[in-house]
Amino acid sequence: MGGVAQVVYGDPSRVIMRVPDEILECVVFLVTKEPGEEDCDRVCRGTAFFVSVRSEADKDWGFPYLVTAKHNIAKAQERGLEIYVRLNRRDGKSEDIRIDNEWKYPEDPSIDLAILLFSPGDRYWYRPLSPQMQADDARIQDLGMGIGDEIVI
């Protein structure tokens, strides 16, 4: 995890991929509902995850971003649905928070990516994927990472 070797018990060829808890704590549900209908059910439509992007001005500070597939957001917006993120609260319950902010997309339309600067606050339990666990071009080359490699574990 983050450059730390993981232990595999038994025959490694029979291991079913297990995502570490640290990664699971980065993930949230994207939830939608029809606008103006307070009593209607909210529907989970996809997932997103938090990352922390290190500040260029202060390397000890990071900005939390929410990341998902562009089609998750685009389809909901095309249908006029309200978009929420379902977060775990520190008291053990969950809460849906409406997202009215503007998502950012890459200029290349073939890239299925949406990013939102989003800090839900201390009331919620979430763990952004730290910069140390993110791979840039240099790290990808140093580690010899390529298509087909397991990069989560």
Short mmCIF file of N, CA, C and O in Angstrom, two decimals, residues 7-8 13 42 51 64 86 98-99 110 134 136 149-150:
data_model
loop_
_atom_site.label_atom_id
_atom_site.label_comp_id
_atom_site.label_asym_id
_atom_site.label_seq_id
_atom_site.Cartn_x
_atom_site.Cartn_y
_atom_site.Cartn_z
N VAL A 7 1.17 -8.59 2.06
CA VAL A 7 1.40 -10.01 2.34
C VAL A 7 0.30 -10.83 1.70
O VAL A 7 -0.88 -10.49 1.79
N VAL A 8 0.67 -11.91 1.03
CA VAL A 8 -0.28 -12.84 0.46
C VAL A 8 -0.10 -14.18 1.15
O VAL A 8 1.00 -14.72 1.20
N SER A 13 -1.38 -17.19 -6.96
CA SER A 13 -2.14 -17.29 -8.21
C SER A 13 -3.63 -17.46 -7.96
O SER A 13 -4.44 -17.28 -8.86
N ARG A 42 -33.89 8.49 -3.60
CA ARG A 42 -32.63 8.80 -4.25
C ARG A 42 -32.04 7.50 -4.76
O ARG A 42 -32.15 6.47 -4.12
N VAL A 51 -9.25 12.45 -3.83
CA VAL A 51 -7.80 12.53 -3.91
C VAL A 51 -7.38 13.85 -3.29
O VAL A 51 -8.15 14.81 -3.23
N PRO A 64 -8.62 18.77 -1.43
CA PRO A 64 -9.41 17.56 -1.73
C PRO A 64 -10.24 17.72 -3.00
O PRO A 64 -10.93 18.73 -3.18
N ARG A 86 -22.98 10.69 -1.33
CA ARG A 86 -23.33 10.04 -0.06
C ARG A 86 -22.05 9.82 0.73
O ARG A 86 -21.18 9.06 0.33
N ARG A 98 -25.94 17.59 -1.44
CA ARG A 98 -26.16 18.04 -2.83
C ARG A 98 -24.91 18.75 -3.34
O ARG A 98 -24.29 19.53 -2.64
N ILE A 99 -24.58 18.44 -4.59
CA ILE A 99 -23.43 19.05 -5.23
C ILE A 99 -23.94 20.01 -6.30
O ILE A 99 -24.49 19.58 -7.31
N SER A 110 -12.60 12.17 -25.40
CA SER A 110 -12.49 10.72 -25.27
C SER A 110 -12.09 10.29 -23.85
O SER A 110 -12.15 9.12 -23.52
N GLN A 134 -0.31 8.34 -5.37
CA GLN A 134 -0.67 8.65 -6.74
C GLN A 134 0.57 8.51 -7.62
O GLN A 134 1.67 8.83 -7.20
N ASP A 136 2.70 9.53 -10.87
CA ASP A 136 2.94 10.46 -11.96
C ASP A 136 3.77 9.73 -13.03
O ASP A 136 4.13 8.56 -12.85
N ASP A 149 -1.14 -4.34 -15.20
CA ASP A 149 -0.59 -4.41 -13.84
C ASP A 149 -1.65 -4.07 -12.82
O ASP A 149 -2.48 -3.18 -13.06
N GLU A 150 -1.64 -4.75 -11.69
CA GLU A 150 -2.51 -4.40 -10.58
C GLU A 150 -1.88 -3.20 -9.91
O GLU A 150 -0.79 -3.27 -9.36
#
